[in-house]
């Protein structure tokens, strides 16, 4: 008809009106305004393809569910992007933390107290790093070692006794170790437990003038009788082991004075109350400490060895410590001969009961503390453990002791007479 509309045009107009109403109501408009073809015979009437909803609208599915991460919604990709961004931020933060920890842009030469750090001859980079961390000079041995290697500064760190500050930067600590000890200073490093006769050649090799044995016989800085020693005793036991810095040309007598000062500072820290209750003098404690220093190769066994000594003294059992024989004979490395074991010196605790007349070496603070405060045990014996690498087996009875001795002797025979302690 002229001026009239076809059925298709009326249908399109109707759809346009519905679309505008839906848009006003917040729903998505239908994507097309053309009439779909009729469904084929037998085809369900839900065959129409889904269309994307308008922005802000929720998308219905066939079961009436709404779109989400589990059914094709867009929240999945959005959360994935957020997770990726979070992981990136964490990774960047970790990298930044490592870089700051490694290069320490906000640290300087250290603001803490001054500490003495003794770097022994032959110490590795790892040894030095652990030593600095123990002294609180640096915050991390691992980062210090890594920093030194990255900077190519691991091969020129010099041994010696240093005055360093707590909380130094890695760079400042490396600078100090590369500079080394001033050229007008002699460093003498004295290990724990050595006797005067063993110390003397170390002092001579360090270039210290004078006769150390003579200088360490007596000194105005300390009188052994103050600690309960009989008249005439030497300074054996009082020569504190440590690393000492001496001006070049300073004689052995000056070194002895420094050792005695260090001994008195350290010995004053020791609680002697338990030893005194056992009727032991400070000098007795020093003697026991010198025995412990030679017998206990493992630090945690110091107080156990001390308990054996206390228990044997209490029960009037001879100590039988071979180190006392070695002190008399000067044989610290070779197997002891039967004639040496039978030596009649009062220092030989295989022959004479009780403590030897004096210390057999110069103990460190840890052994002195162990001697003053032993572990509370019933142990009367100890034997070097097979493959113990310095450890011992402790026993309360003779039967248990003999079993450990048999184990040790059998292992030694298997090795052709060689010591079975290190494996």
CSV table of C-alpha atoms in Angstrom, one decimal:
chain,number,residue,atom,x,y,z
A,1,UNK,CA,0.0,0.0,0.0
A,2,UNK,CA,1.2,3.5,-0.8
A,3,UNK,CA,2.6,5.2,2.3
A,4,UNK,CA,2.3,2.0,4.4
A,5,UNK,CA,5.1,-0.1,5.9
A,6,UNK,CA,5.9,-3.6,5.2
A,7,UNK,CA,5.7,-6.2,8.1
A,8,UNK,CA,9.5,-6.3,8.2
A,9,UNK,CA,9.7,-2.5,8.7
A,10,UNK,CA,7.2,-2.6,11.5
A,11,UNK,CA,9.1,-5.5,13.2
A,12,UNK,CA,12.3,-3.5,12.9
A,13,UNK,CA,10.7,-0.4,14.4
A,14,UNK,CA,9.3,-2.5,17.3
A,15,UNK,CA,12.7,-3.9,18.0
A,16,UNK,CA,14.2,-0.4,18.0
A,17,UNK,CA,11.7,0.7,20.6
A,18,UNK,CA,12.4,-2.3,22.8
A,19,UNK,CA,16.1,-1.7,22.5
A,20,UNK,CA,15.8,1.9,23.7
A,21,UNK,CA,13.7,0.8,26.7
A,22,UNK,CA,16.2,-1.9,27.5
A,23,UNK,CA,19.1,0.6,27.3
A,24,UNK,CA,17.3,3.0,29.7
A,25,UNK,CA,16.7,0.1,32.1
A,26,UNK,CA,20.4,-0.7,32.1
A,27,UNK,CA,20.3,-3.8,29.8
A,28,UNK,CA,22.2,-4.4,26.6
A,29,UNK,CA,20.6,-3.7,23.3
A,30,UNK,CA,20.1,-6.5,20.9
A,31,UNK,CA,23.0,-6.4,18.5
A,32,UNK,CA,21.0,-6.7,15.3
A,33,UNK,CA,17.7,-5.3,14.1
A,34,UNK,CA,17.2,-7.6,11.2
A,35,UNK,CA,14.8,-10.5,11.6
A,36,UNK,CA,16.5,-13.9,12.0
A,37,UNK,CA,15.7,-16.6,9.7
A,38,UNK,CA,13.1,-19.1,11.0
A,39,UNK,CA,14.5,-22.1,12.8
A,40,UNK,CA,14.8,-25.3,10.9
A,41,UNK,CA,12.4,-28.1,11.6
A,42,UNK,CA,13.2,-29.7,14.9
A,43,UNK,CA,15.8,-27.2,15.9
A,44,UNK,CA,15.5,-25.9,19.5
A,45,UNK,CA,14.5,-22.3,19.8
A,46,UNK,CA,17.6,-21.5,22.0
A,47,UNK,CA,19.9,-21.9,19.0
A,48,UNK,CA,20.6,-18.2,18.7
A,49,UNK,CA,24.2,-17.3,19.4
A,50,UNK,CA,24.9,-15.3,22.5
A,51,UNK,CA,25.9,-11.7,22.1
A,52,UNK,CA,28.3,-9.6,24.2
A,53,UNK,CA,26.4,-7.4,26.7
A,54,UNK,CA,26.7,-3.7,26.8
A,55,UNK,CA,29.2,-2.2,29.2
A,56,UNK,CA,28.1,-2.5,32.8
A,57,UNK,CA,25.5,-5.2,32.0
A,58,UNK,CA,25.6,-8.7,33.4
A,59,UNK,CA,25.6,-11.5,30.9
A,60,UNK,CA,22.9,-14.2,31.3
A,61,UNK,CA,23.7,-17.7,30.1
A,62,UNK,CA,21.4,-20.6,29.2
A,63,UNK,CA,20.9,-21.7,32.8
A,64,UNK,CA,20.3,-18.3,34.2
A,65,UNK,CA,23.9,-18.1,35.6
A,66,UNK,CA,25.9,-14.9,35.4
A,67,UNK,CA,29.3,-14.6,33.8
A,68,UNK,CA,32.4,-15.0,36.0
A,69,UNK,CA,35.8,-16.5,36.1
A,70,UNK,CA,34.5,-20.0,36.1
A,71,UNK,CA,32.2,-19.6,33.1
A,72,UNK,CA,34.0,-17.4,30.6
A,73,UNK,CA,33.6,-14.1,32.5
A,74,UNK,CA,36.3,-11.4,32.3
A,75,UNK,CA,37.4,-11.5,36.0
A,76,UNK,CA,39.8,-14.3,35.2
A,77,UNK,CA,42.2,-12.2,33.0
A,78,UNK,CA,41.8,-9.2,35.3
A,79,UNK,CA,43.0,-11.2,38.4
A,80,UNK,CA,45.7,-12.8,36.3
A,81,UNK,CA,47.1,-9.3,35.4
A,82,UNK,CA,46.9,-8.2,39.0
A,83,UNK,CA,48.7,-11.4,40.2
A,84,UNK,CA,51.4,-10.9,37.6
A,85,UNK,CA,51.8,-7.2,38.7
A,86,UNK,CA,52.1,-8.3,42.3
A,87,UNK,CA,54.8,-10.9,41.5
A,88,UNK,CA,56.7,-8.4,39.6
A,89,UNK,CA,56.6,-5.9,42.5
A,90,UNK,CA,57.8,-8.6,44.9
A,91,UNK,CA,60.6,-9.6,42.6
A,92,UNK,CA,61.7,-6.0,42.2
A,93,UNK,CA,61.6,-5.5,45.9
A,94,UNK,CA,63.7,-8.6,46.5
A,95,UNK,CA,66.3,-7.4,44.0
A,96,UNK,CA,66.4,-4.0,45.5
A,97,UNK,CA,66.9,-5.5,49.0
A,98,UNK,CA,69.8,-7.7,47.8
A,99,UNK,CA,71.5,-4.7,46.1
A,100,UNK,CA,71.1,-2.5,49.2
A,101,UNK,CA,72.3,-5.3,51.5
A,102,UNK,CA,75.3,-6.0,49.2
A,103,UNK,CA,76.4,-2.5,48.4
A,104,UNK,CA,75.2,-0.7,51.6
A,105,UNK,CA,74.8,2.8,50.2
A,106,UNK,CA,73.8,4.2,53.6
A,107,UNK,CA,76.6,2.7,55.7
A,108,UNK,CA,80.1,4.2,56.5
A,109,UNK,CA,83.1,3.3,58.6
A,110,UNK,CA,81.0,2.1,61.5
A,111,UNK,CA,79.6,4.0,64.5
A,112,UNK,CA,79.9,1.2,67.1
A,113,UNK,CA,82.5,0.5,69.7
A,114,UNK,CA,86.0,-0.4,68.8
A,115,UNK,CA,86.7,-4.2,68.8
A,116,UNK,CA,89.9,-6.1,68.4
A,117,UNK,CA,89.9,-8.5,65.5
A,118,UNK,CA,92.8,-11.0,65.0
A,119,UNK,CA,93.0,-12.5,61.5
A,120,UNK,CA,95.3,-15.5,61.7
A,121,UNK,CA,97.9,-16.4,59.0
A,122,UNK,CA,96.4,-18.5,56.3
A,123,UNK,CA,92.8,-17.5,57.0
A,124,UNK,CA,90.5,-17.9,54.0
A,125,UNK,CA,87.9,-15.3,52.9
A,126,UNK,CA,85.2,-17.4,54.5
A,127,UNK,CA,87.1,-17.6,57.8
A,128,UNK,CA,87.6,-13.8,57.8
A,129,UNK,CA,83.9,-13.2,57.0
A,130,UNK,CA,82.8,-15.4,59.9
A,131,UNK,CA,85.2,-13.8,62.3
A,132,UNK,CA,84.0,-10.2,61.4
A,133,UNK,CA,80.4,-11.3,61.8
A,134,UNK,CA,81.1,-12.9,65.2
A,135,UNK,CA,82.7,-9.6,66.3
A,136,UNK,CA,79.7,-7.6,65.0
A,137,UNK,CA,82.0,-5.7,62.6
A,138,UNK,CA,79.7,-6.7,59.7
A,139,UNK,CA,76.1,-7.7,59.5
A,140,UNK,CA,76.4,-10.8,57.3
A,141,UNK,CA,79.4,-13.0,56.5
A,142,UNK,CA,77.7,-14.3,53.3
A,143,UNK,CA,77.1,-10.8,51.9
A,144,UNK,CA,80.6,-9.7,52.9
A,145,UNK,CA,82.1,-12.7,51.0
A,146,UNK,CA,80.0,-12.1,48.0
A,147,UNK,CA,80.8,-8.4,47.9
A,148,UNK,CA,84.6,-9.2,48.1
A,149,UNK,CA,84.4,-11.7,45.3
A,150,UNK,CA,82.3,-9.4,43.0
A,151,UNK,CA,84.7,-6.6,43.6
A,152,UNK,CA,87.8,-8.8,43.0
A,153,UNK,CA,89.1,-8.0,46.5
A,154,UNK,CA,89.3,-11.5,48.0
A,155,UNK,CA,93.0,-12.2,47.5
A,156,UNK,CA,94.7,-9.3,49.2
A,157,UNK,CA,93.3,-9.4,52.8
A,158,UNK,CA,96.2,-9.4,55.2
A,159,UNK,CA,96.5,-11.2,58.5
A,160,UNK,CA,97.1,-9.3,61.7
A,161,UNK,CA,95.5,-7.8,64.8
A,162,UNK,CA,93.1,-5.0,63.8
A,163,UNK,CA,91.2,-2.4,65.7
A,164,UNK,CA,87.8,-2.2,63.9
A,165,UNK,CA,84.4,-0.7,64.7
A,166,UNK,CA,81.1,-2.5,65.0
A,167,UNK,CA,78.6,-2.1,62.2
A,168,UNK,CA,81.1,-1.2,59.5
A,169,UNK,CA,80.2,-1.3,55.8
A,170,UNK,CA,81.7,-4.2,53.8
A,171,UNK,CA,83.7,-1.7,51.7
A,172,UNK,CA,85.2,-0.1,54.8
A,173,UNK,CA,86.1,-3.5,56.3
A,174,UNK,CA,87.8,-4.6,53.1
A,175,UNK,CA,89.7,-1.3,53.0
A,176,UNK,CA,91.1,-1.9,56.5
A,177,UNK,CA,92.0,-5.5,55.7
A,178,UNK,CA,93.8,-4.6,52.5
A,179,UNK,CA,95.8,-1.9,54.2
A,180,UNK,CA,97.0,-4.4,56.8
A,181,UNK,CA,98.7,-3.7,60.1
A,182,UNK,CA,100.9,-0.6,60.2
A,183,UNK,CA,104.5,-1.4,59.2
A,184,UNK,CA,105.9,-0.4,62.6
A,185,UNK,CA,103.8,-2.9,64.4
A,186,UNK,CA,104.7,-6.6,65.1
A,187,UNK,CA,101.8,-9.0,65.6
A,188,UNK,CA,102.4,-12.0,67.8
A,189,UNK,CA,99.6,-14.6,67.7
A,190,UNK,CA,99.7,-17.1,70.6
A,191,UNK,CA,97.3,-20.1,70.5
A,192,UNK,CA,95.6,-21.3,73.6
A,193,UNK,CA,97.2,-24.0,75.8
A,194,UNK,CA,100.8,-23.7,74.8
A,195,UNK,CA,103.5,-23.9,77.5
A,196,UNK,CA,106.2,-21.3,77.9
A,197,UNK,CA,108.7,-23.5,76.1
A,198,UNK,CA,106.3,-23.7,73.1
A,199,UNK,CA,105.6,-20.0,73.1
A,200,UNK,CA,109.3,-19.0,73.1
A,201,UNK,CA,110.1,-20.0,69.4
A,202,UNK,CA,106.9,-18.3,68.2
A,203,UNK,CA,108.0,-15.0,69.8
A,204,UNK,CA,111.4,-15.3,68.4
A,205,UNK,CA,110.1,-16.0,64.9
A,206,UNK,CA,107.9,-12.9,65.2
A,207,UNK,CA,111.1,-10.8,65.6
A,208,UNK,CA,110.5,-9.8,69.2
A,209,UNK,CA,113.9,-9.1,70.8
A,210,UNK,CA,114.9,-10.6,74.2
A,211,UNK,CA,114.7,-14.1,75.8
A,212,UNK,CA,111.0,-15.0,76.3
A,213,UNK,CA,111.7,-17.9,78.7
A,214,UNK,CA,113.7,-15.7,81.0
A,215,UNK,CA,111.2,-12.8,80.8
A,216,UNK,CA,108.3,-15.1,81.6
A,217,UNK,CA,109.9,-16.6,84.7
A,218,UNK,CA,108.7,-13.7,86.9
A,219,UNK,CA,107.4,-10.1,86.3
A,220,UNK,CA,106.4,-7.2,88.5
A,221,UNK,CA,102.9,-7.1,86.9
A,222,UNK,CA,101.8,-10.3,88.7
A,223,UNK,CA,102.7,-12.4,91.6
A,224,UNK,CA,101.4,-16.0,91.3
A,225,UNK,CA,101.2,-16.2,95.2
A,226,UNK,CA,98.2,-13.9,95.0
A,227,UNK,CA,96.3,-16.8,93.3
A,228,UNK,CA,97.4,-19.4,95.8
A,229,UNK,CA,100.6,-20.6,94.0
A,230,UNK,CA,103.5,-21.7,96.2
A,231,UNK,CA,106.6,-19.5,96.4
A,232,UNK,CA,108.9,-19.8,93.4
A,233,UNK,CA,106.4,-20.8,90.8
A,234,UNK,CA,106.9,-19.3,87.3
A,235,UNK,CA,104.3,-17.5,85.3
A,236,UNK,CA,103.3,-20.7,83.5
A,237,UNK,CA,99.5,-20.6,83.3
A,238,UNK,CA,99.2,-16.8,83.6
A,239,UNK,CA,100.5,-15.9,80.1
A,240,UNK,CA,97.1,-15.3,78.5
A,241,UNK,CA,96.9,-16.6,74.9
A,242,UNK,CA,95.8,-14.0,72.3
A,243,UNK,CA,97.0,-11.9,69.4
A,244,UNK,CA,99.2,-9.0,70.5
A,245,UNK,CA,100.4,-5.9,68.7
A,246,UNK,CA,103.8,-4.7,69.7
A,247,UNK,CA,105.8,-1.7,68.5
A,248,UNK,CA,108.8,-3.0,66.6
A,249,UNK,CA,111.7,-3.2,68.9
A,250,UNK,CA,109.7,-3.7,72.0
A,251,UNK,CA,111.3,-6.6,74.0
A,252,UNK,CA,109.9,-9.9,75.1
A,253,UNK,CA,109.4,-8.5,78.6
A,254,UNK,CA,106.9,-6.0,77.2
A,255,UNK,CA,104.9,-8.9,75.6
A,256,UNK,CA,104.9,-10.8,78.9
A,257,UNK,CA,103.5,-7.6,80.6
A,258,UNK,CA,100.7,-7.4,78.0
A,259,UNK,CA,99.9,-11.1,78.5
A,260,UNK,CA,99.7,-10.7,82.3
A,261,UNK,CA,97.4,-7.7,82.0
A,262,UNK,CA,95.1,-9.6,79.7
A,263,UNK,CA,95.1,-12.6,82.1
A,264,UNK,CA,94.0,-10.4,85.0
A,265,UNK,CA,91.2,-8.7,83.0
A,266,UNK,CA,89.9,-12.1,81.9
A,267,UNK,CA,90.3,-14.0,85.1
A,268,UNK,CA,88.4,-11.4,87.0
A,269,UNK,CA,85.3,-12.4,84.9
A,270,UNK,CA,85.4,-16.0,86.2
A,271,UNK,CA,83.0,-17.1,89.0
A,272,UNK,CA,85.1,-19.2,91.4
A,273,UNK,CA,82.4,-19.9,94.0
A,274,UNK,CA,81.9,-23.6,93.1
A,275,UNK,CA,85.6,-24.4,93.0
A,276,UNK,CA,86.0,-22.7,96.4
A,277,UNK,CA,83.3,-24.9,97.9
A,278,UNK,CA,85.4,-27.9,96.7
A,279,UNK,CA,88.4,-26.4,98.6
A,280,UNK,CA,90.2,-25.5,95.4
A,281,UNK,CA,92.2,-22.3,95.0
A,282,UNK,CA,92.4,-20.0,92.0
A,283,UNK,CA,95.7,-21.6,91.2
A,284,UNK,CA,94.1,-25.0,91.3
A,285,UNK,CA,91.5,-23.8,88.9
A,286,UNK,CA,94.3,-22.6,86.6
A,287,UNK,CA,96.0,-26.0,86.7
A,288,UNK,CA,92.8,-27.8,85.9
A,289,UNK,CA,92.2,-25.3,83.0
A,290,UNK,CA,95.6,-26.1,81.6
A,291,UNK,CA,94.8,-29.8,81.6
A,292,UNK,CA,91.4,-29.2,80.0
A,293,UNK,CA,93.0,-27.2,77.3
A,294,UNK,CA,95.2,-30.1,76.3
A,295,UNK,CA,92.6,-32.8,76.6
A,296,UNK,CA,89.4,-31.3,75.2
A,297,UNK,CA,89.6,-30.8,71.4
A,298,UNK,CA,85.9,-30.2,71.1
A,299,UNK,CA,84.6,-27.0,72.9
A,300,UNK,CA,81.4,-28.6,74.3
A,301,UNK,CA,83.5,-31.3,76.0
A,302,UNK,CA,85.5,-28.9,78.2
A,303,UNK,CA,83.1,-29.0,81.1
A,304,UNK,CA,82.8,-32.8,80.8
A,305,UNK,CA,86.5,-33.3,81.0
A,306,UNK,CA,86.5,-30.9,84.0
A,307,UNK,CA,83.9,-33.1,85.7
A,308,UNK,CA,86.1,-36.2,85.3
A,309,UNK,CA,89.0,-34.3,86.9
A,310,UNK,CA,86.8,-33.2,89.8
A,311,UNK,CA,85.3,-36.6,90.3
A,312,UNK,CA,88.7,-38.4,90.3
A,313,UNK,CA,90.1,-35.8,92.8
A,314,UNK,CA,87.1,-36.4,95.0
A,315,UNK,CA,87.6,-40.2,94.9
A,316,UNK,CA,91.4,-40.1,95.3
A,317,UNK,CA,91.9,-41.6,91.9
A,318,UNK,CA,95.1,-40.6,90.0
A,319,UNK,CA,94.2,-38.4,87.0
A,320,UNK,CA,96.4,-40.4,84.6
A,321,UNK,CA,96.5,-37.6,82.0
A,322,UNK,CA,99.2,-38.2,79.4
A,323,UNK,CA,99.5,-34.4,78.7
A,324,UNK,CA,101.2,-34.0,82.0
A,325,UNK,CA,103.9,-36.5,80.9
A,326,UNK,CA,104.3,-34.7,77.6
A,327,UNK,CA,104.8,-31.5,79.5
A,328,UNK,CA,107.6,-33.0,81.5
A,329,UNK,CA,109.3,-34.7,78.5
A,330,UNK,CA,108.6,-32.0,75.9
A,331,UNK,CA,107.2,-34.7,73.6
A,332,UNK,CA,104.0,-33.2,72.3
A,333,UNK,CA,103.7,-35.1,69.0
A,334,UNK,CA,105.3,-38.6,69.1
A,335,UNK,CA,103.8,-41.6,70.8
A,336,UNK,CA,104.8,-41.8,74.4
A,337,UNK,CA,107.4,-44.4,75.3
A,338,UNK,CA,107.0,-46.7,78.4
A,339,UNK,CA,110.0,-45.0,79.9
A,340,UNK,CA,108.4,-41.6,79.5
A,341,UNK,CA,105.1,-42.8,81.1
A,342,UNK,CA,107.1,-44.0,84.1
A,343,UNK,CA,108.8,-40.7,84.6
A,344,UNK,CA,108.9,-39.8,88.3
A,345,UNK,CA,108.4,-36.1,87.9
A,346,UNK,CA,105.8,-34.7,90.2
A,347,UNK,CA,104.0,-33.5,87.1
A,348,UNK,CA,103.4,-37.1,86.0
A,349,UNK,CA,99.7,-37.7,87.0
A,350,UNK,CA,100.1,-41.4,86.0
A,351,UNK,CA,102.6,-41.8,88.9
A,352,UNK,CA,101.4,-39.2,91.4
A,353,UNK,CA,97.8,-38.7,92.7
A,354,UNK,CA,96.2,-35.3,92.7
A,355,UNK,CA,96.9,-32.2,90.6
A,356,UNK,CA,100.4,-31.5,89.2
A,357,UNK,CA,102.4,-28.8,91.0
A,358,UNK,CA,101.5,-26.2,88.5
A,359,UNK,CA,99.8,-25.5,85.1
A,360,UNK,CA,101.2,-27.4,82.1
A,361,UNK,CA,100.3,-24.6,79.7
A,362,UNK,CA,98.5,-21.3,79.4
A,363,UNK,CA,94.7,-21.8,79.0
A,364,UNK,CA,92.2,-19.5,77.4
A,365,UNK,CA,89.1,-18.1,79.1
A,366,UNK,CA,86.7,-20.9,78.0
A,367,UNK,CA,88.8,-23.6,79.6
A,368,UNK,CA,89.3,-21.5,82.8
A,369,UNK,CA,85.5,-21.1,83.1
A,370,UNK,CA,85.1,-24.9,82.5
A,371,UNK,CA,87.6,-25.6,85.3
A,372,UNK,CA,85.8,-23.3,87.7
A,373,UNK,CA,82.4,-24.7,86.9
A,374,UNK,CA,82.4,-28.4,85.7
A,375,UNK,CA,79.4,-30.3,84.4
A,376,UNK,CA,77.6,-32.3,87.1
A,377,UNK,CA,78.2,-35.9,86.1
A,378,UNK,CA,79.3,-39.2,87.5
A,379,UNK,CA,82.0,-39.7,84.9
A,380,UNK,CA,85.4,-41.0,86.0
A,381,UNK,CA,86.9,-41.9,82.6
A,382,UNK,CA,87.1,-40.8,79.0
A,383,UNK,CA,88.5,-42.4,75.9
A,384,UNK,CA,89.1,-40.9,72.4
A,385,UNK,CA,86.2,-41.9,70.2
A,386,UNK,CA,86.9,-44.0,67.1
A,387,UNK,CA,86.4,-41.7,64.1
A,388,UNK,CA,85.3,-39.0,66.6
A,389,UNK,CA,87.7,-36.3,65.1
A,390,UNK,CA,88.6,-35.1,68.6
A,391,UNK,CA,85.5,-36.3,70.5
A,392,UNK,CA,85.6,-38.6,73.5
A,393,UNK,CA,83.4,-41.3,75.0
A,394,UNK,CA,82.8,-40.8,78.7
A,395,UNK,CA,82.2,-43.6,81.2
A,396,UNK,CA,81.1,-43.9,84.8
A,397,UNK,CA,82.3,-47.5,85.4
A,398,UNK,CA,85.5,-49.3,84.8
A,399,UNK,CA,83.6,-52.0,82.7
A,400,UNK,CA,82.2,-49.3,80.4
A,401,UNK,CA,85.6,-47.7,80.1
A,402,UNK,CA,87.3,-51.0,79.2
A,403,UNK,CA,84.7,-51.6,76.5
A,404,UNK,CA,85.6,-48.2,74.9
A,405,UNK,CA,89.3,-49.0,75.3
A,406,UNK,CA,88.9,-52.3,73.5
A,407,UNK,CA,87.0,-50.6,70.7
A,408,UNK,CA,89.7,-48.1,70.3
A,409,UNK,CA,92.5,-50.7,70.3
A,410,UNK,CA,90.7,-52.9,67.8
A,411,UNK,CA,90.3,-49.9,65.4
A,412,UNK,CA,94.0,-49.0,65.8
A,413,UNK,CA,95.0,-52.5,65.0
A,414,UNK,CA,92.9,-52.5,61.8
A,415,UNK,CA,94.8,-49.4,60.8
A,416,UNK,CA,98.2,-50.9,61.3
A,417,UNK,CA,98.8,-49.1,64.6
A,418,UNK,CA,97.8,-45.7,63.4
A,419,UNK,CA,95.4,-43.5,65.5
A,420,UNK,CA,91.8,-44.2,64.6
A,421,UNK,CA,90.4,-41.0,65.9
A,422,UNK,CA,90.3,-39.1,62.6
A,423,UNK,CA,88.3,-40.6,59.7
